[in-house]
Amino acid sequence: MNDEEYKQQLEQKLWDVADILRGSMDANEYKNYILGFIFYKFLSEKIENFLNKELEEDELTFQEAYENDEDYHTILPEEAVENLGYFLEPQYLFKTIVDKAQLQEFILEDLEKALNKIGESAQGSESEDDFENLFEDVDLQSSKLGKTPEEKNEKISQILLKLSEIDFKLEDTKRDILGDAYEYLIGQFASSAGKKAGEFYTPQEVSKVLAKIVTLDKSKIKSAYDPTCGSGSLLLRISKEAKVADFYGQELNQTTYNLARMNMILHGIPFDDFEIKRGDSLEDPQFIDQQFDAIVANPPFSAKWSSSKKFQKDPRFAEYGKLPPKSKADYAFVLHMIYHLKDNGTMAVVLPHGVLFRGAAEEKIRKHLLEEKNYIDAIIGLPSNIFYGTGIPTIIMVLKKCRTADDNILFIDASQEYEKIKKQNKLRPQDIDKIINTYKNREEIEKYSHKATLEEIRENDYNLNIPRYVDTFEEEEPVDLDEVVTNLETINKQMKEVDQEIEKYCKELGIKPPTF
């Protein structure tokens, strides 16, 4: 079975697991159970594989050592927490719980203990923040699982038994099967999540564009940061384009914050190589003293924020003269990201088109970024209807601090080049390549891209709307009036012939012909 066939089979099995819960709760709720249990299975298999290998010289398995020699009750937890960040006793491993489920035993109490013990085992260690309350969204007592404990137990048992059939091939370190499966599910659930908050899951194709831009001509990145990191997908995408030493992210939503930490671990990122914090990046920034080499983000579009007067003295916003308006935090996120960007770094952020032309405070900020700072490097227009849950057209704004005074600003209109799949538009590999190559070479392509000088932008009153710089107007073919007249004469002749035929038949029938 090749990789693509395996992937399709895996995705089908995962969707079959979802069928068990579909109907009793909405997708945004049952994703917490499915993703949580996948992660629990992963952690169980990972610790068992690790400790079995550590005990090879003693000719013991993890289970044998822990059950038959109390000395290992201290040694093994210390070894696991130091290397993996957590510990789980054999009696609480996924496979142990599944064995009980196969015998139709009551498993909820043991399962709840198992999930809690993962976080408890990390307390007081370096990994505490990464494992604390990871499973708090997996509510085993929810009435949506069933009215009685027995009904809840049966439904959870069905899920675990179904997941036990899936081989995530953990031993194959070259393939990120589990991580990709996780991404697949997050993507499937994305359309029902976050609509009210203006939060939209970033499709992998858009993530790829952002990641390629911030890693252009680099094979290594010291630090990558996302101030609205969601499930961590954007950060992880960077690691597919370059080797990343350390990942940093902040996320407001508790559930998504848990997913981001799980996602990092599932993708094999060591617990001491990532730092995901919970909180509002604008109101309560957790990395205020740090700067990063690569910054990516897809902030909630035009979200509200306090725009409090206290921010007038905040080093992130102070020099721009105006604070972004309360009703639209887009530029608040941009300025926050700029503050955290290293002098030789690159940032790429997804934003609504309004940031290009809106007036008042946003216009003043935009003018300052252009005239005083010269940070805006490129504006890339994306197709509409490319995000789950919204048809809003968006742009990618690329910013750098290391631009020289005479650098142009590159405008790319990629809005018309995509593939339509059902109701969703999608960037194809060739579309992504064209965007990246055009950006890399700062190439001018008719009706696609243009290098604008600051003088041009001044003439347009600092309005960055893409059609002002990339002319996509298609001239209509000239009309041949002689040909039109000839066609009309032919039609008129044909109508007369038809009328004569109708009149003939009407005479035969003895009725008045409907001709004029």
Coordinates of C-alpha atoms in Angstrom, one line a residue:
M1 CA 0.0 0.0 0.0
N2 CA 1.5 3.4 -1.0
D3 CA 1.4 6.5 1.1
E4 CA -1.6 8.0 -0.6
E5 CA -3.7 4.8 -0.3
Y6 CA -2.7 4.5 3.4
K7 CA -3.6 8.2 3.9
Q8 CA -7.1 7.7 2.4
Q9 CA -7.7 4.6 4.4
L10 CA -6.6 6.3 7.6
E11 CA -8.9 9.3 6.9
Q12 CA -11.8 7.0 6.3
K13 CA -11.2 5.2 9.6
L14 CA -11.0 8.5 11.5
W15 CA -14.2 9.6 9.9
D16 CA -15.8 6.3 11.0
V17 CA -14.8 7.2 14.6
A18 CA -16.6 10.5 14.2
D19 CA -19.8 8.7 13.2
I20 CA -20.1 7.3 16.7
L21 CA -20.6 10.8 18.1
R22 CA -22.2 12.5 15.2
G23 CA -25.8 13.4 16.0
S24 CA -25.4 13.5 19.8
M25 CA -23.3 16.7 19.6
D26 CA -22.0 19.1 17.0
A27 CA -18.6 18.7 15.3
N28 CA -16.9 21.4 17.4
E29 CA -17.7 19.4 20.5
Y30 CA -17.0 15.8 19.4
K31 CA -13.6 16.9 17.9
N32 CA -12.4 17.3 21.6
Y33 CA -13.1 13.6 22.3
I34 CA -11.6 12.3 19.1
L35 CA -8.5 14.4 19.0
G36 CA -8.1 14.0 22.8
F37 CA -8.2 10.2 22.6
I38 CA -5.9 10.1 19.6
F39 CA -3.4 12.1 21.7
Y40 CA -3.9 9.8 24.6
K41 CA -3.2 6.7 22.4
F42 CA -0.1 8.4 21.0
L43 CA 1.3 9.3 24.5
S44 CA 0.6 5.7 25.7
E45 CA 2.4 4.1 22.7
K46 CA 5.2 6.6 22.9
I47 CA 6.0 6.0 26.5
E48 CA 5.8 2.3 26.2
N49 CA 8.1 2.2 23.1
F50 CA 10.6 4.5 24.9
L51 CA 10.7 2.6 28.2
N52 CA 10.8 -0.8 26.4
K53 CA 13.9 0.4 24.6
E54 CA 15.5 1.7 27.8
L55 CA 14.9 -1.6 29.5
E56 CA 16.3 -3.8 26.6
E57 CA 19.6 -4.4 28.4
D58 CA 17.7 -5.6 31.5
E59 CA 15.7 -7.9 29.2
L60 CA 12.5 -6.5 30.6
T61 CA 9.5 -4.8 29.2
F62 CA 8.0 -1.6 30.8
Q63 CA 5.1 -3.6 32.1
E64 CA 7.2 -6.4 33.6
A65 CA 9.7 -4.0 35.2
Y66 CA 7.0 -1.8 36.8
E67 CA 4.9 -4.7 38.1
N68 CA 7.7 -6.9 39.5
D69 CA 10.3 -4.5 40.9
E70 CA 9.4 -1.5 43.1
D71 CA 12.8 0.2 42.4
Y72 CA 11.5 0.9 39.0
H73 CA 8.6 2.9 40.5
T74 CA 11.0 5.7 41.0
I75 CA 13.6 5.2 38.2
L76 CA 11.1 4.9 35.3
P77 CA 9.0 8.0 36.1
E78 CA 12.1 10.1 36.4
E79 CA 13.5 8.8 33.2
A80 CA 10.3 9.4 31.3
V81 CA 9.6 12.9 32.6
E82 CA 13.1 14.0 31.9
N83 CA 13.0 12.7 28.3
L84 CA 9.4 12.8 27.3
G85 CA 7.9 15.3 29.8
Y86 CA 5.3 12.9 31.4
F87 CA 4.8 9.5 32.8
L88 CA 1.9 7.0 32.7
E89 CA 1.7 3.7 34.6
P90 CA 1.1 0.5 32.7
Q91 CA -2.4 0.1 34.2
Y92 CA -3.4 3.4 32.6
L93 CA -2.0 2.9 29.1
F94 CA -4.4 3.1 26.2
K95 CA -4.0 -0.6 25.4
T96 CA -4.8 -1.6 29.0
I97 CA -8.0 0.4 28.9
V98 CA -8.9 -1.0 25.5
D99 CA -8.5 -4.6 26.8
K100 CA -11.1 -3.8 29.5
A101 CA -13.4 -2.2 26.9
Q102 CA -13.2 -5.4 24.8
L103 CA -14.4 -7.4 27.9
Q104 CA -17.2 -4.8 28.2
E105 CA -15.9 -3.7 31.6
F106 CA -16.6 -0.3 33.0
I107 CA -13.7 1.9 32.0
L108 CA -14.7 5.5 32.6
E109 CA -13.0 5.8 36.1
D110 CA -9.7 4.3 34.9
L111 CA -9.8 6.4 31.8
E112 CA -10.4 9.6 33.7
K113 CA -7.5 8.8 36.1
A114 CA -5.3 8.1 33.1
L115 CA -6.0 11.4 31.5
N116 CA -5.4 13.3 34.8
K117 CA -2.2 11.4 35.6
I118 CA -0.5 12.6 32.4
G119 CA -0.7 16.2 33.6
E120 CA 0.0 15.4 37.2
S121 CA 3.2 13.5 36.3
A122 CA 4.7 16.7 34.8
Q123 CA 4.0 18.9 37.9
G124 CA 7.2 20.5 39.2
S125 CA 9.1 19.7 36.0
E126 CA 10.2 21.7 33.0
S127 CA 7.3 20.3 31.0
E128 CA 4.6 21.3 33.5
D129 CA 3.2 24.1 31.3
D130 CA 3.1 21.8 28.2
F131 CA 1.1 19.0 29.8
E132 CA -1.1 20.8 32.4
N133 CA -4.9 20.4 31.8
L134 CA -4.4 19.0 28.3
F135 CA -7.5 16.9 28.5
E136 CA -9.8 19.3 30.3
D137 CA -12.1 19.4 27.2
V138 CA -12.6 15.6 27.2
D139 CA -15.7 15.6 29.5
L140 CA -16.4 12.0 30.3
Q141 CA -19.4 12.9 32.4
S142 CA -21.2 14.9 29.7
S143 CA -24.9 14.1 29.3
K144 CA -24.4 14.2 25.5
L145 CA -22.5 10.9 25.8
G146 CA -25.6 9.2 27.3
K147 CA -28.1 9.5 30.1
T148 CA -26.7 6.9 32.3
P149 CA -23.0 6.0 33.2
E150 CA -23.5 2.7 31.4
E151 CA -24.6 4.5 28.2
K152 CA -21.6 6.9 28.4
N153 CA -19.3 3.9 29.1
E154 CA -20.6 2.1 26.0
K155 CA -20.1 5.1 23.7
I156 CA -16.6 5.9 24.9
S157 CA -15.7 2.2 24.7
Q158 CA -16.8 2.1 21.0
I159 CA -14.6 5.1 20.2
L160 CA -11.5 3.6 21.9
L161 CA -12.0 0.2 20.3
K162 CA -12.4 1.9 16.9
L163 CA -9.2 3.9 17.4
S164 CA -7.3 0.8 18.6
E165 CA -7.8 -0.6 15.0
I166 CA -5.7 2.3 13.6
D167 CA -1.9 1.8 13.2
F168 CA -0.3 5.3 13.3
K169 CA 3.1 3.8 12.5
L170 CA 4.9 5.5 15.2
E171 CA 8.1 3.6 14.5
D172 CA 8.3 5.2 11.0
T173 CA 10.1 8.4 12.0
K174 CA 10.3 9.6 8.3
R175 CA 6.5 9.9 8.0
D176 CA 4.4 12.2 10.1
I177 CA 1.2 10.0 9.7
L178 CA -0.2 10.8 13.1
G179 CA 0.4 14.6 12.7
D180 CA -1.2 14.6 9.2
A181 CA -4.2 12.7 10.5
Y182 CA -4.5 15.2 13.3
E183 CA -4.4 18.0 10.7
Y184 CA -7.0 16.3 8.6
L185 CA -9.4 16.1 11.5
I186 CA -8.8 19.7 12.6
G187 CA -9.5 20.8 9.0
Q188 CA -12.7 18.7 8.8
F189 CA -14.0 20.3 12.0
A190 CA -12.9 23.8 11.1
S191 CA -16.0 24.8 9.1
S192 CA -18.1 24.8 12.2
A193 CA -15.7 26.5 14.6
G194 CA -15.0 30.1 15.4
K195 CA -17.3 31.8 12.9
K196 CA -18.8 34.2 15.5
A197 CA -15.4 35.3 16.6
G198 CA -14.1 35.9 13.0
E199 CA -11.6 33.0 13.5
F200 CA -11.0 30.8 10.6
Y201 CA -8.7 27.8 10.3
T202 CA -5.9 28.5 7.9
P203 CA -6.0 26.0 4.9
Q204 CA -2.7 24.2 4.4
E205 CA -2.2 25.8 1.0
V206 CA -2.3 29.3 2.6
S207 CA -0.1 28.1 5.4
K208 CA 2.4 26.9 2.9
V209 CA 2.6 30.3 1.2
L210 CA 3.2 32.0 4.5
A211 CA 5.8 29.5 5.6
K212 CA 7.7 29.6 2.3
I213 CA 7.8 33.4 2.4
V214 CA 9.2 33.7 5.9
T215 CA 11.8 31.0 5.2
L216 CA 12.9 32.1 1.8
D217 CA 16.5 31.3 1.1
K218 CA 16.9 29.9 4.7
S219 CA 17.5 26.3 5.7
K220 CA 17.4 27.1 9.5
I221 CA 15.3 29.4 11.6
K222 CA 16.2 30.0 15.3
S223 CA 12.8 31.1 16.4
A224 CA 9.2 31.1 14.9
Y225 CA 6.3 32.9 16.5
D226 CA 2.5 33.1 15.9
P227 CA 0.6 35.5 18.2
T228 CA -2.8 33.8 17.3
C229 CA -1.5 30.3 16.9
G230 CA -4.8 28.4 17.0
S231 CA -4.1 24.7 16.7
G232 CA -0.4 25.4 15.9
S233 CA -0.7 24.4 12.2
L234 CA 0.9 27.5 10.8
L235 CA 3.9 27.2 13.1
L236 CA 4.3 23.6 12.2
R237 CA 4.1 24.4 8.5
I238 CA 7.3 26.5 8.9
S239 CA 9.2 23.4 10.1
K240 CA 8.4 21.7 6.8
E241 CA 10.2 24.5 4.9
A242 CA 13.2 25.0 7.3
K243 CA 14.7 23.5 10.5
V244 CA 13.2 25.5 13.4
A245 CA 15.0 25.5 16.7
D246 CA 12.2 26.9 18.9
F247 CA 8.5 27.5 18.4
Y248 CA 6.5 30.2 20.3
G249 CA 2.8 30.8 20.2
Q250 CA 0.0 32.4 22.1
E251 CA -3.7 31.5 21.9
L252 CA -6.8 33.0 23.6
N253 CA -9.2 30.1 23.2
Q254 CA -8.6 27.4 25.9
T255 CA -9.7 24.4 23.7
T256 CA -7.6 25.5 20.8
Y257 CA -4.7 26.2 23.2
N258 CA -4.9 22.6 24.3
L259 CA -4.9 21.4 20.7
A260 CA -1.8 23.5 19.9
R261 CA 0.2 21.9 22.6
M262 CA -1.0 18.4 21.6
N263 CA -0.3 19.2 18.0
M264 CA 3.3 20.1 18.8
I265 CA 4.0 16.9 20.7
L266 CA 2.2 14.8 18.0
H267 CA 4.5 16.3 15.4
G268 CA 7.6 15.2 17.4
I269 CA 8.5 18.6 18.7
P270 CA 10.3 18.0 22.0
F271 CA 8.6 19.7 25.0
D272 CA 11.6 22.0 25.6
D273 CA 11.6 23.3 22.0
F274 CA 8.2 24.9 22.1
E275 CA 6.4 27.4 24.3
I276 CA 2.7 27.9 23.8
K277 CA 1.0 30.3 26.2
R278 CA -2.6 31.1 26.8
G279 CA -4.0 34.6 26.7
D280 CA -4.8 37.6 24.6
S281 CA -1.7 38.6 22.7
L282 CA -2.8 42.3 22.4
E283 CA -4.0 42.8 26.0
D284 CA -1.7 40.4 27.8
P285 CA 1.4 39.6 25.7
Q286 CA 3.3 36.6 27.1
F287 CA 6.6 37.2 25.1
I288 CA 6.9 41.0 25.5
D289 CA 10.7 41.0 25.8
Q290 CA 11.4 38.6 23.0
Q291 CA 12.0 39.0 19.2
F292 CA 11.7 36.3 16.6
D293 CA 13.2 35.4 13.2
A294 CA 10.0 34.3 11.5
I295 CA 6.5 35.5 12.4
V296 CA 3.3 34.2 10.8
A297 CA -0.4 34.7 11.8
N298 CA -3.9 34.5 10.6
P299 CA -5.6 36.7 13.3
P300 CA -9.4 36.9 13.7
F301 CA -10.6 39.3 10.9
S302 CA -11.5 42.7 12.1
A303 CA -11.9 41.6 15.7
K304 CA -12.8 44.0 18.5
W305 CA -10.2 45.1 21.1
S306 CA -10.1 47.6 23.9
S307 CA -7.9 50.2 22.2
S308 CA -7.4 51.5 25.7
K309 CA -5.5 54.8 26.3
K310 CA -2.9 52.8 28.2
F311 CA -1.6 51.5 24.9
Q312 CA -0.6 55.0 23.8
K313 CA 2.5 54.4 26.0
D314 CA 2.9 50.7 25.0
P315 CA 6.2 50.3 23.0
R316 CA 4.3 48.2 20.4
F317 CA 2.0 51.1 19.5
A318 CA 3.3 54.3 20.9
E319 CA 5.2 55.7 17.8
Y320 CA 2.4 55.4 15.3
G321 CA 0.4 58.5 16.6
K322 CA -2.9 56.7 16.6
L323 CA -4.2 53.4 18.1
P324 CA -6.1 51.0 15.8
P325 CA -9.9 51.5 16.3
K326 CA -11.8 49.4 18.8
S327 CA -13.9 47.8 16.1
K328 CA -11.0 46.6 14.0
A329 CA -7.9 45.1 15.7
D330 CA -6.2 44.2 12.4
Y331 CA -3.4 46.8 12.6
A332 CA -3.1 46.1 16.4
F333 CA -2.0 42.6 15.5
V334 CA 0.3 43.9 12.7
L335 CA 2.0 46.4 15.1
H336 CA 2.3 43.7 17.8
M337 CA 4.0 41.4 15.3
I338 CA 6.4 44.1 14.0
Y339 CA 7.5 44.8 17.6
H340 CA 8.5 41.2 18.0
L341 CA 10.2 40.9 14.7
K342 CA 14.0 40.7 14.6
D343 CA 15.8 43.3 12.4
N344 CA 16.7 40.6 9.9
G345 CA 13.5 38.7 10.2
T346 CA 10.4 38.3 8.0
M347 CA 6.7 38.3 8.9
A348 CA 3.7 37.3 6.9
V349 CA 0.1 37.9 8.1
V350 CA -3.3 37.1 6.6
L351 CA -5.6 40.2 6.7
P352 CA -8.9 41.4 5.2
H353 CA -8.7 43.8 2.3
G354 CA -9.9 46.7 4.4
V355 CA -6.4 47.2 5.9
L356 CA -5.3 48.4 2.5
F357 CA -7.6 51.4 2.1
R358 CA -9.5 52.2 5.3
G359 CA -9.1 55.7 6.5
A360 CA -8.8 57.6 9.9
A361 CA -6.4 55.9 12.4
E362 CA -5.7 53.0 10.1
E363 CA -4.6 55.3 7.3
K364 CA -2.3 57.2 9.6
I365 CA -0.7 53.9 10.7
R366 CA -0.4 52.7 7.1
K367 CA 1.3 56.0 6.1
H368 CA 3.7 55.7 9.0
L369 CA 4.6 52.1 8.1
L370 CA 5.3 53.3 4.5
E371 CA 7.0 56.7 4.9
E372 CA 8.7 56.5 8.3
K373 CA 9.5 52.8 8.7
N374 CA 9.5 51.4 5.1
Y375 CA 8.5 48.0 6.5
I376 CA 5.9 46.8 4.0
D377 CA 7.5 44.5 1.5
A378 CA 4.7 42.9 -0.4
I379 CA 0.9 42.7 -0.7
I380 CA -0.5 39.5 -2.1
G381 CA -4.2 39.2 -3.0
L382 CA -5.7 35.7 -2.4
P383 CA -8.8 34.2 -4.0
S384 CA -12.1 34.7 -2.2
N385 CA -13.9 31.8 -0.5
I386 CA -10.6 30.2 0.4
F387 CA -11.2 29.9 4.1
Y388 CA -13.6 27.5 5.8
G389 CA -16.7 29.3 7.0
T390 CA -16.2 32.6 5.1
G391 CA -16.1 33.9 1.6
I392 CA -14.3 37.1 2.5
P393 CA -11.4 37.9 0.2
T394 CA -8.1 38.3 2.0
I395 CA -4.5 39.4 1.5
I396 CA -1.1 38.4 2.8
M397 CA 0.9 41.4 4.0
V398 CA 4.7 40.7 4.1
L399 CA 6.8 43.0 6.3
K400 CA 10.6 43.3 6.9
K401 CA 12.7 45.7 9.0
C402 CA 15.8 45.4 6.8
R403 CA 14.5 47.1 3.6
T404 CA 16.5 49.9 2.1
A405 CA 15.1 53.3 1.3
D406 CA 14.6 52.8 -2.5
D407 CA 13.1 49.3 -2.2
N408 CA 9.9 48.9 -4.1
I409 CA 6.7 47.4 -2.8
L410 CA 5.6 44.3 -4.7
F411 CA 1.9 43.8 -5.4
I412 CA 0.7 40.4 -6.5
D413 CA -2.9 39.7 -7.6
A414 CA -3.3 35.9 -7.2
S415 CA -7.1 36.2 -6.7
Q416 CA -8.0 34.7 -10.0
E417 CA -5.8 31.6 -10.0
Y418 CA -7.2 28.7 -8.1
E419 CA -9.2 25.5 -8.3
K420 CA -12.9 25.3 -7.3
I421 CA -13.7 22.2 -5.2
K422 CA -17.4 22.0 -4.4
K423 CA -18.1 25.3 -2.6
Q424 CA -14.5 26.0 -1.6
N425 CA -11.7 27.6 -3.6
K426 CA -8.3 26.1 -3.3
L427 CA -4.8 27.2 -4.3
R428 CA -3.1 24.5 -6.6
P429 CA 0.6 23.7 -6.4
Q430 CA 1.2 25.7 -9.5
D431 CA -0.6 28.7 -8.0
I432 CA 1.6 28.5 -4.9
D433 CA 4.7 28.2 -6.9
K434 CA 3.8 31.3 -9.0
I435 CA 3.2 33.4 -5.9
I436 CA 6.5 32.4 -4.3
N437 CA 8.6 32.7 -7.5
T438 CA 7.1 36.1 -8.2
Y439 CA 7.8 37.2 -4.7
K440 CA 11.3 35.8 -4.7
N441 CA 12.3 37.3 -8.0
R442 CA 10.3 40.5 -7.5
E443 CA 9.0 39.9 -11.0
E444 CA 6.6 42.1 -12.9
I445 CA 4.0 40.0 -14.8
E446 CA 1.3 41.6 -16.9
K447 CA -2.1 41.6 -15.1
Y448 CA -0.5 39.7 -12.1
S449 CA 2.2 41.7 -10.4
H450 CA 3.7 45.2 -10.2
K451 CA 6.6 46.8 -8.3
A452 CA 5.4 50.1 -7.0
T453 CA 7.6 52.9 -5.9
L454 CA 6.9 55.0 -2.8
E455 CA 6.2 57.9 -5.1
E456 CA 3.4 55.9 -6.8
I457 CA 1.9 55.1 -3.4
R458 CA 2.0 58.7 -2.4
E459 CA 0.1 59.6 -5.6
N460 CA -2.5 57.1 -4.5
D461 CA -2.8 58.8 -1.1
Y462 CA -1.3 55.7 0.6
N463 CA -4.2 53.5 -0.6
L464 CA -2.7 50.0 -1.2
N465 CA -5.8 48.5 -2.9
I466 CA -4.3 46.0 -5.3
P467 CA -6.3 47.1 -8.5
R468 CA -4.6 50.5 -8.2
Y469 CA -1.3 48.9 -9.0
V470 CA -2.1 45.7 -10.9
D471 CA -4.2 46.3 -13.9
T472 CA -6.3 43.2 -14.5
F473 CA -8.7 44.9 -17.0
E474 CA -9.5 42.7 -20.0
E475 CA -10.4 44.6 -23.1
E476 CA -13.5 43.2 -24.9
E477 CA -13.0 42.2 -28.5
P478 CA -14.2 44.9 -30.9
V479 CA -17.7 44.4 -32.3
D480 CA -18.0 44.0 -36.1
L481 CA -21.1 46.1 -36.8
D482 CA -21.4 44.9 -40.5
E483 CA -21.5 41.3 -39.2
V484 CA -24.2 42.2 -36.7
V485 CA -26.4 43.8 -39.5
T486 CA -25.9 40.7 -41.7
N487 CA -26.9 38.4 -38.8
L488 CA -30.0 40.5 -38.1
E489 CA -31.0 40.4 -41.8
T490 CA -30.6 36.6 -41.8
I491 CA -32.7 36.2 -38.7
N492 CA -35.4 38.5 -40.2
K493 CA -35.5 36.4 -43.4
Q494 CA -35.8 33.2 -41.4
M495 CA -38.7 34.7 -39.3
K496 CA -40.6 35.6 -42.5
E497 CA -40.2 32.0 -43.8
V498 CA -41.5 30.6 -40.5
D499 CA -44.5 32.9 -40.5
Q500 CA -45.4 31.8 -44.0
E501 CA -45.3 28.1 -42.9
I502 CA -47.5 28.8 -39.9
E503 CA -50.0 30.8 -42.0
K504 CA -50.2 27.8 -44.5
Y505 CA -51.0 25.3 -41.7
C506 CA -53.5 27.7 -40.1
K507 CA -55.5 28.0 -43.4
E508 CA -55.7 24.3 -43.6
L509 CA -57.1 24.2 -40.1
G510 CA -59.4 27.1 -40.7
I511 CA -58.0 29.3 -37.9
K512 CA -56.6 32.8 -37.8
P513 CA -52.8 32.7 -38.1
P514 CA -50.8 34.2 -35.2
T515 CA -48.6 36.4 -37.4
F516 CA -48.1 40.2 -37.4

